[in-house]
XYZ file of C-alpha atoms in Angstrom:
50
model
C 27.455 17.227 -18.672
C 24.255 18.761 -20.939
C 22.088 20.390 -17.847
C 18.328 19.292 -18.754
C 15.356 21.354 -18.100
C 12.623 19.879 -15.240
C 9.372 20.550 -15.757
C 6.684 20.198 -12.804
C 4.062 17.419 -15.307
C 0.547 18.514 -13.810
C -1.733 15.036 -12.486
C -4.868 14.226 -13.500
C -8.174 14.500 -10.941
C -8.409 11.276 -10.233
C -4.714 10.961 -8.651
C -5.949 12.282 -5.142
C -8.658 9.270 -4.823
C -5.831 6.564 -6.827
C -3.288 7.725 -4.025
C -5.925 7.419 -1.743
C -6.801 3.969 -3.083
C -3.330 2.600 -2.274
C -2.446 4.275 0.734
C -6.074 2.307 1.930
C -4.851 -0.587 0.740
C -1.439 -1.139 2.249
C -3.240 -0.548 5.450
C -5.472 -3.332 5.202
C -2.661 -5.781 4.473
C -0.451 -4.465 7.401
C -3.271 -5.171 9.609
C -4.069 -8.501 7.766
C -0.109 -9.318 8.470
C -0.438 -8.394 11.990
C -3.403 -10.235 12.479
C -2.251 -13.502 11.035
C 1.201 -13.335 13.161
C -1.171 -13.015 16.297
C -2.690 -16.159 14.809
C 0.327 -18.122 14.517
C 2.068 -16.346 17.872
C -0.642 -17.154 20.040
C -1.267 -21.349 18.099
C -4.543 -20.259 17.093
C -3.356 -21.200 13.541
C -3.143 -24.667 11.853
C -3.619 -26.333 9.348
C -5.881 -27.171 6.890
C -8.833 -30.049 7.706
C -7.626 -30.173 11.404
């Protein structure tokens, strides 16, 4: 079995900002999901037009 060399990759300067933006988007998505579940279970939702 051939052993492959593992190379340490250098990341660009923008990498940490990209990861930060992705975590922020995940946080926003979790907040929106929580709010919509709250609305649904509290009976505050409804069909459009009603």
